[in-house]
Coordinates of C-alpha atoms in Angstrom, one line a residue:
M1 CA 28.5 6.6 5.5
P2 CA 31.6 8.0 3.7
G3 CA 31.0 11.2 1.8
I4 CA 27.8 12.2 3.5
S5 CA 27.6 14.8 6.3
C6 CA 25.8 13.0 9.1
V7 CA 24.0 14.4 12.1
T8 CA 24.3 12.5 15.4
A9 CA 21.9 12.3 18.3
D10 CA 24.0 14.7 20.3
E11 CA 22.9 17.6 18.2
P12 CA 19.5 18.7 19.6
G13 CA 16.8 19.6 17.2
K14 CA 18.5 18.0 14.2
G15 CA 18.3 14.6 12.6
L16 CA 15.5 12.4 13.7
H17 CA 15.6 13.3 17.4
A18 CA 13.1 15.7 19.0
S19 CA 14.7 18.7 20.7
T20 CA 11.9 18.7 23.4
G21 CA 9.4 16.2 24.5
M22 CA 6.9 15.2 27.2
E23 CA 5.0 18.6 27.0
D24 CA 1.8 16.7 27.6
P25 CA 2.6 13.4 29.2
P26 CA 0.0 10.7 29.3
D27 CA -1.6 10.1 32.7
F28 CA -1.3 6.3 33.3
T29 CA -3.5 6.5 36.5
V30 CA -6.6 6.6 34.3
I31 CA -6.1 2.9 34.0
P32 CA -7.0 1.2 37.3
D33 CA -4.7 -1.6 38.6
T34 CA -7.3 -4.2 37.7
Q35 CA -7.3 -3.2 34.1
W36 CA -3.5 -3.1 34.0
H37 CA -3.5 -6.7 35.3
A38 CA -6.0 -7.7 32.6
I39 CA -3.8 -6.0 29.9
E40 CA -0.8 -8.0 31.1
Q41 CA -2.7 -11.2 31.1
S42 CA -4.0 -10.5 27.6
V43 CA -0.5 -9.7 26.3
D44 CA 1.0 -12.8 27.9
R45 CA -1.7 -15.0 26.3
G46 CA -1.1 -13.5 23.0
I47 CA 2.7 -14.1 23.3
R48 CA 2.1 -17.8 24.2
Y49 CA -0.1 -18.2 21.1
M50 CA 2.6 -16.7 18.9
L51 CA 5.5 -18.7 20.5
D52 CA 3.6 -21.9 19.8
R53 CA 3.6 -21.1 16.1
Q54 CA 7.2 -20.3 15.3
N55 CA 8.3 -22.2 12.1
A56 CA 11.3 -24.5 12.0
D57 CA 13.5 -21.9 10.3
G58 CA 12.8 -19.3 13.0
S59 CA 10.2 -17.4 11.1
F60 CA 6.6 -16.6 12.0
G61 CA 3.7 -16.3 9.6
V62 CA 1.8 -18.3 7.0
H63 CA 3.4 -17.4 3.6
E64 CA 7.0 -17.1 2.4
L65 CA 6.4 -13.6 1.1
E66 CA 5.4 -11.8 4.3
Q67 CA 7.2 -14.0 6.8
P68 CA 10.1 -11.6 7.3
A69 CA 7.9 -8.7 8.3
V70 CA 5.6 -10.9 10.5
T71 CA 8.6 -12.4 12.2
S72 CA 10.0 -8.9 13.0
L73 CA 6.6 -7.8 14.3
V74 CA 6.3 -10.9 16.5
C75 CA 9.8 -10.4 17.9
M76 CA 9.2 -6.7 18.6
A77 CA 6.0 -7.7 20.4
L78 CA 8.0 -10.0 22.6
I79 CA 10.4 -7.2 23.4
S80 CA 7.6 -4.8 24.1
R81 CA 6.7 -7.1 27.0
G82 CA 10.2 -7.2 28.4
H83 CA 11.6 -10.3 26.7
A84 CA 15.2 -9.9 25.3
P85 CA 17.2 -12.0 22.9
D86 CA 19.2 -14.6 24.7
E87 CA 20.4 -18.1 23.7
S88 CA 22.1 -19.1 27.0
N89 CA 21.2 -22.3 28.8
T90 CA 18.9 -20.4 31.2
A91 CA 17.2 -18.3 28.5
S92 CA 13.4 -18.4 28.3
G93 CA 11.5 -19.7 25.3
A94 CA 10.6 -16.1 24.3
S95 CA 14.2 -15.0 24.4
R96 CA 15.4 -17.9 22.3
A97 CA 12.6 -17.3 19.8
I98 CA 13.8 -13.7 19.3
V99 CA 17.4 -15.0 18.6
R100 CA 16.0 -17.4 16.0
G101 CA 14.0 -14.6 14.6
I102 CA 17.0 -12.4 14.2
D103 CA 19.0 -15.1 12.4
Y104 CA 16.1 -15.8 10.1
V105 CA 15.7 -12.1 9.2
L106 CA 19.5 -11.7 8.6
S107 CA 19.3 -14.7 6.3
R108 CA 16.8 -13.0 4.1
Q109 CA 18.9 -10.0 2.8
R110 CA 19.6 -9.5 -0.9
K111 CA 23.1 -8.5 -2.0
D112 CA 22.0 -4.9 -2.7
G113 CA 20.7 -4.6 0.9
L114 CA 17.0 -5.4 0.5
L115 CA 15.7 -7.2 3.6
G116 CA 13.0 -9.9 3.3
H117 CA 14.0 -11.3 -0.1
S118 CA 14.1 -15.0 -1.0
P119 CA 14.2 -16.6 -4.5
Q120 CA 10.9 -18.3 -3.7
S121 CA 9.1 -15.0 -2.9
L122 CA 10.0 -13.7 -6.4
A123 CA 7.2 -15.9 -7.8
S124 CA 4.5 -13.8 -6.1
S125 CA 2.6 -11.2 -8.1
E126 CA 2.8 -9.0 -5.0
Y127 CA 6.6 -9.2 -4.5
S128 CA 7.2 -5.5 -5.2
K129 CA 4.5 -4.4 -2.8
F130 CA 5.3 -6.7 0.2
M131 CA 9.0 -6.5 -0.1
I132 CA 9.3 -2.8 0.7
Y133 CA 7.2 -3.5 3.9
N134 CA 9.5 -6.4 4.7
H135 CA 12.5 -4.1 4.3
A136 CA 11.3 -1.3 6.5
I137 CA 9.9 -3.6 9.3
C138 CA 12.9 -5.9 9.3
G139 CA 15.3 -3.0 9.4
M140 CA 13.4 -1.5 12.3
F141 CA 13.5 -4.8 14.1
L142 CA 17.3 -5.2 13.6
A143 CA 17.9 -1.7 14.8
E144 CA 15.8 -2.3 17.9
V145 CA 17.8 -5.5 18.9
Y146 CA 21.2 -4.2 17.8
G147 CA 22.3 -3.3 21.3
M148 CA 20.7 -6.3 22.9
T149 CA 22.8 -9.1 21.3
N150 CA 26.2 -10.6 21.7
P151 CA 29.2 -9.0 19.9
K152 CA 29.3 -11.6 17.1
R153 CA 25.6 -11.2 16.2
A154 CA 25.7 -7.4 16.7
K155 CA 28.5 -7.3 14.0
R156 CA 26.3 -9.2 11.6
I157 CA 23.4 -6.8 12.3
E158 CA 25.7 -3.8 11.8
L159 CA 26.8 -5.0 8.4
S160 CA 23.2 -5.8 7.5
M161 CA 22.0 -2.4 8.7
N162 CA 24.5 -0.4 6.7
K163 CA 23.5 -2.1 3.5
A164 CA 19.8 -1.8 4.4
L165 CA 20.2 2.0 5.1
S166 CA 22.0 2.5 1.8
F167 CA 19.2 0.7 0.0
V168 CA 16.6 3.1 1.6
R169 CA 18.5 6.1 0.3
V170 CA 18.8 4.7 -3.2
L171 CA 15.0 4.3 -3.3
Q172 CA 14.5 7.8 -1.9
K173 CA 16.6 9.3 -4.7
R174 CA 15.0 7.2 -7.4
S175 CA 13.9 8.7 -10.7
I176 CA 10.4 10.3 -10.6
P177 CA 8.7 11.9 -13.5
A178 CA 8.8 15.7 -13.5
A179 CA 5.1 16.0 -13.1
A180 CA 5.1 14.0 -9.9
E181 CA 8.4 15.4 -8.5
A182 CA 6.9 18.1 -6.3
R183 CA 4.3 15.8 -4.9
D184 CA 6.1 12.5 -4.3
R185 CA 9.8 13.3 -3.7
G186 CA 11.1 12.4 -0.3
G187 CA 8.8 9.5 0.4
W188 CA 8.8 5.8 -0.6
R189 CA 6.5 3.3 -2.1
Y190 CA 6.8 -0.1 -3.9
L191 CA 9.9 -1.5 -5.6
D192 CA 8.4 -1.2 -9.1
G193 CA 6.8 1.8 -10.7
P194 CA 3.3 3.1 -10.0
T195 CA 1.5 -0.1 -11.0
H196 CA -1.0 0.4 -8.1
G197 CA -2.3 3.9 -8.9
D198 CA -0.3 6.9 -10.1
F199 CA 1.7 7.3 -6.8
Y200 CA 5.4 7.2 -6.5
S201 CA 5.3 7.6 -2.7
D202 CA 2.7 6.9 -0.1
L203 CA 2.4 7.6 3.7
S204 CA 1.9 3.9 4.6
V205 CA 5.3 2.8 3.3
T206 CA 7.0 6.1 4.2
S207 CA 5.9 5.9 7.9
W208 CA 7.5 2.5 8.3
I209 CA 10.7 3.7 6.8
V210 CA 10.7 6.8 9.1
M211 CA 10.4 4.4 12.0
F212 CA 13.2 2.3 10.6
L213 CA 15.4 5.4 10.3
R214 CA 14.6 6.7 13.8
S215 CA 15.3 3.3 15.3
A216 CA 18.6 3.2 13.4
E217 CA 19.6 6.5 14.8
N218 CA 18.6 5.5 18.3
A219 CA 20.9 2.5 17.9
G220 CA 23.8 4.7 17.0
F221 CA 23.7 4.5 13.2
D222 CA 24.2 7.8 11.3
V223 CA 21.1 9.1 9.5
P224 CA 21.9 12.2 7.4
I225 CA 19.6 15.1 8.1
E226 CA 18.8 15.4 4.4
W227 CA 17.0 12.1 4.5
A228 CA 14.9 13.2 7.4
Q229 CA 14.1 16.6 6.0
Q230 CA 13.0 15.1 2.7
A231 CA 10.9 12.4 4.4
I232 CA 9.1 14.8 6.7
A233 CA 8.4 17.2 3.8
Y234 CA 6.6 14.4 2.1
V235 CA 4.7 13.5 5.2
L236 CA 3.5 17.1 5.7
R237 CA 2.1 17.1 2.1
C238 CA -0.1 14.1 3.1
Y239 CA -1.9 16.3 5.7
D240 CA -5.4 17.3 4.6
E241 CA -6.3 20.7 5.9
R242 CA -10.0 20.2 5.3
S243 CA -10.4 17.2 7.5
G244 CA -7.6 17.9 9.9
A245 CA -6.1 14.5 9.3
F246 CA -3.4 12.6 7.2
S247 CA -4.3 10.7 4.0
Y248 CA -2.6 7.9 2.2
A249 CA -1.1 10.3 -0.4
P250 CA -1.1 14.1 -1.0
G251 CA -4.3 15.4 -2.5
H252 CA -6.4 12.3 -1.7
P253 CA -8.7 13.2 1.2
H254 CA -10.9 10.3 0.5
M255 CA -8.0 8.1 1.6
V256 CA -7.9 9.4 5.1
T257 CA -7.9 6.4 7.5
R258 CA -7.3 5.8 11.2
G259 CA -4.0 4.1 10.3
M260 CA -2.8 7.0 8.2
V261 CA -3.8 9.6 10.8
G262 CA -1.8 7.7 13.4
A263 CA 1.1 7.2 11.0
G264 CA 1.3 10.9 10.1
V265 CA 1.3 12.0 13.8
L266 CA 3.9 9.4 14.7
C267 CA 6.2 10.6 12.0
L268 CA 5.9 14.2 13.3
F269 CA 6.9 13.1 16.8
L270 CA 9.6 10.7 15.8
T271 CA 11.3 13.4 13.7
G272 CA 10.9 16.1 16.4
H273 CA 8.8 18.1 14.0
K274 CA 6.5 20.1 16.2
E275 CA 3.1 21.0 14.6
P276 CA 0.8 21.7 17.6
E277 CA -2.2 22.6 15.5
M278 CA -1.9 19.5 13.3
E279 CA -1.4 17.3 16.4
Q280 CA -4.4 18.8 18.1
R281 CA -6.7 18.4 15.1
C282 CA -5.5 14.8 14.5
G283 CA -6.0 14.1 18.1
Q284 CA -9.6 15.3 17.8
W285 CA -10.1 13.3 14.7
L286 CA -8.7 10.2 16.4
L287 CA -11.2 10.5 19.3
K288 CA -14.1 10.9 16.9
H289 CA -13.2 7.6 15.2
P290 CA -12.6 5.2 18.2
Y291 CA -12.0 1.5 18.2
D292 CA -15.3 0.6 19.8
R293 CA -16.3 -2.0 17.1
Y294 CA -13.8 -4.8 16.8
N295 CA -12.4 -5.6 13.3
H296 CA -14.8 -2.9 11.8
K297 CA -13.5 -0.9 8.8
L298 CA -14.5 2.7 8.4
S299 CA -13.8 2.5 4.6
T300 CA -12.6 0.1 2.0
H301 CA -9.1 1.5 2.4
E302 CA -8.7 0.6 6.0
H303 CA -6.7 -2.2 7.7
Y304 CA -8.1 -2.6 11.2
H305 CA -5.3 -4.0 13.3
Y306 CA -2.7 -2.0 11.3
G307 CA -4.6 1.2 12.1
A308 CA -4.9 0.2 15.8
Y309 CA -1.1 -0.2 16.0
Y310 CA -0.5 3.3 14.7
Q311 CA -3.3 5.0 16.6
S312 CA -2.2 3.6 19.9
Q313 CA 1.3 4.8 19.4
A314 CA 0.1 8.2 18.2
A315 CA -2.3 8.7 21.1
L316 CA 0.5 8.0 23.5
Q317 CA 2.8 10.5 21.8
I318 CA 0.1 13.2 21.8
G319 CA -0.5 12.4 25.4
G320 CA -2.9 14.3 27.7
R321 CA -6.6 14.2 27.0
T322 CA -6.2 12.3 23.7
W323 CA -4.4 9.3 25.3
E324 CA -6.6 9.3 28.4
Q325 CA -9.8 9.1 26.3
F326 CA -8.5 6.8 23.6
Y327 CA -6.5 4.1 25.4
P328 CA -9.0 2.8 28.0
R329 CA -11.8 2.4 25.4
F330 CA -9.4 0.8 23.0
V331 CA -8.2 -1.7 25.6
D332 CA -11.8 -2.7 26.4
T333 CA -12.4 -3.5 22.8
F334 CA -9.3 -5.6 22.3
L335 CA -9.5 -7.5 25.5
T336 CA -13.1 -8.3 25.0
H337 CA -12.5 -9.8 21.5
Q338 CA -9.3 -11.8 22.2
N339 CA -9.9 -15.5 21.4
G340 CA -9.6 -18.2 24.0
D341 CA -6.3 -19.4 22.6
G342 CA -4.8 -15.9 22.9
S343 CA -5.1 -14.8 19.3
W344 CA -7.0 -12.1 17.6
E345 CA -9.1 -12.6 14.4
P346 CA -7.5 -12.3 10.9
E347 CA -7.5 -8.9 9.3
L348 CA -10.8 -8.5 7.3
K349 CA -9.0 -6.9 4.4
R350 CA -6.1 -9.4 4.3
P351 CA -7.3 -12.6 6.0
E352 CA -4.6 -14.6 4.3
L353 CA -2.0 -13.1 6.6
G354 CA -3.5 -15.2 9.5
R355 CA -3.8 -14.7 13.2
V356 CA -0.1 -14.5 14.1
Y357 CA 0.1 -11.2 12.3
T358 CA -3.0 -9.7 13.9
T359 CA -1.9 -11.0 17.3
A360 CA 1.5 -9.4 17.0
M361 CA -0.1 -6.1 15.9
S362 CA -2.6 -6.3 18.8
V363 CA 0.1 -6.9 21.4
L364 CA 2.2 -4.0 19.9
A365 CA -0.9 -1.8 20.1
L366 CA -1.5 -2.7 23.8
T367 CA 2.1 -2.2 25.0
P368 CA 3.2 1.3 24.2
P369 CA 2.6 2.4 27.8
Y370 CA 5.2 -0.1 29.0
Q371 CA 7.9 2.0 27.1
L372 CA 10.2 -1.0 26.8
L373 CA 10.6 -1.1 23.0
P374 CA 12.9 1.9 22.2
I375 CA 10.9 3.1 19.3
Y376 CA 7.8 3.6 21.6
Q377 CA 9.6 5.8 24.0
R378 CA 8.6 9.5 24.3

């Protein structure tokens, strides 16, 4: 981006890339071959369920408002199992579905760079809230597929990504009241003001945008170090020393959830910000709050499948004992409760999002060990 000093991936310890990694790699042998086979079968059944429900315009999902994000999650779930975008005569149904998903997401960009917008979605009272999730998740998806597509489509993605990244920075630099500046600067939240509480940033939105930025940098886009530094400073303020876990926003320990603990840990690893004590305490917290009861919320703030997605990734990044004790139990819960048609039940907190959404999140939560989706890689 002209006028901004950018840091590339070739500079160790800077930008969003970790200078070291794999200090405590996960031991995949704790999963016996029979369980790996069961995981693969489960994932493939979930994928078949989702493919049968792609809409005529290439989208996935029930409602206009959240379809861009759900489409992106479904397509990333397909990629996490080894499917790649391809529209040739010999391409599989999954590969063609990803291409149609890419074109759909590209069609939903506003002139200012916002991804996920449509005139119809403006009518929703939750436009501001859902649209920032659309933007971050769609941006992450486009970055993940950027190097997998033909030159013509890659050029379209490149133009879209540059606008989407600029939009992210505009939001990060938005005006914040002086009283909230020290608490909320560096993170992101909804498109409008603090109409849902007094927050101007939250860890839920911020973590998705951090993943988008890391994925963009992986794909070769320039992400200035200032963006990363400000984002991770906000994430660190969300850490609650008392509980040894991350909360939804700074100073709100009652809003610690499994999803936010996983999101905070993941942000640390994705930005190369080594905090061994934080990681260890979060790993201990994670193991004390397992996914043994399917679709069970620990609090009113929790989204079950959303949290499972983040905790599975976080456990893999922490590695060692944390992953070895978390993942096998987690797998048993999810495989046991998969429906006969390959789906998983709707989210208790947001049932209107339907089963395609929870199936995509469940597949993404099961597949980090495959290390096929670039954002998953340690």
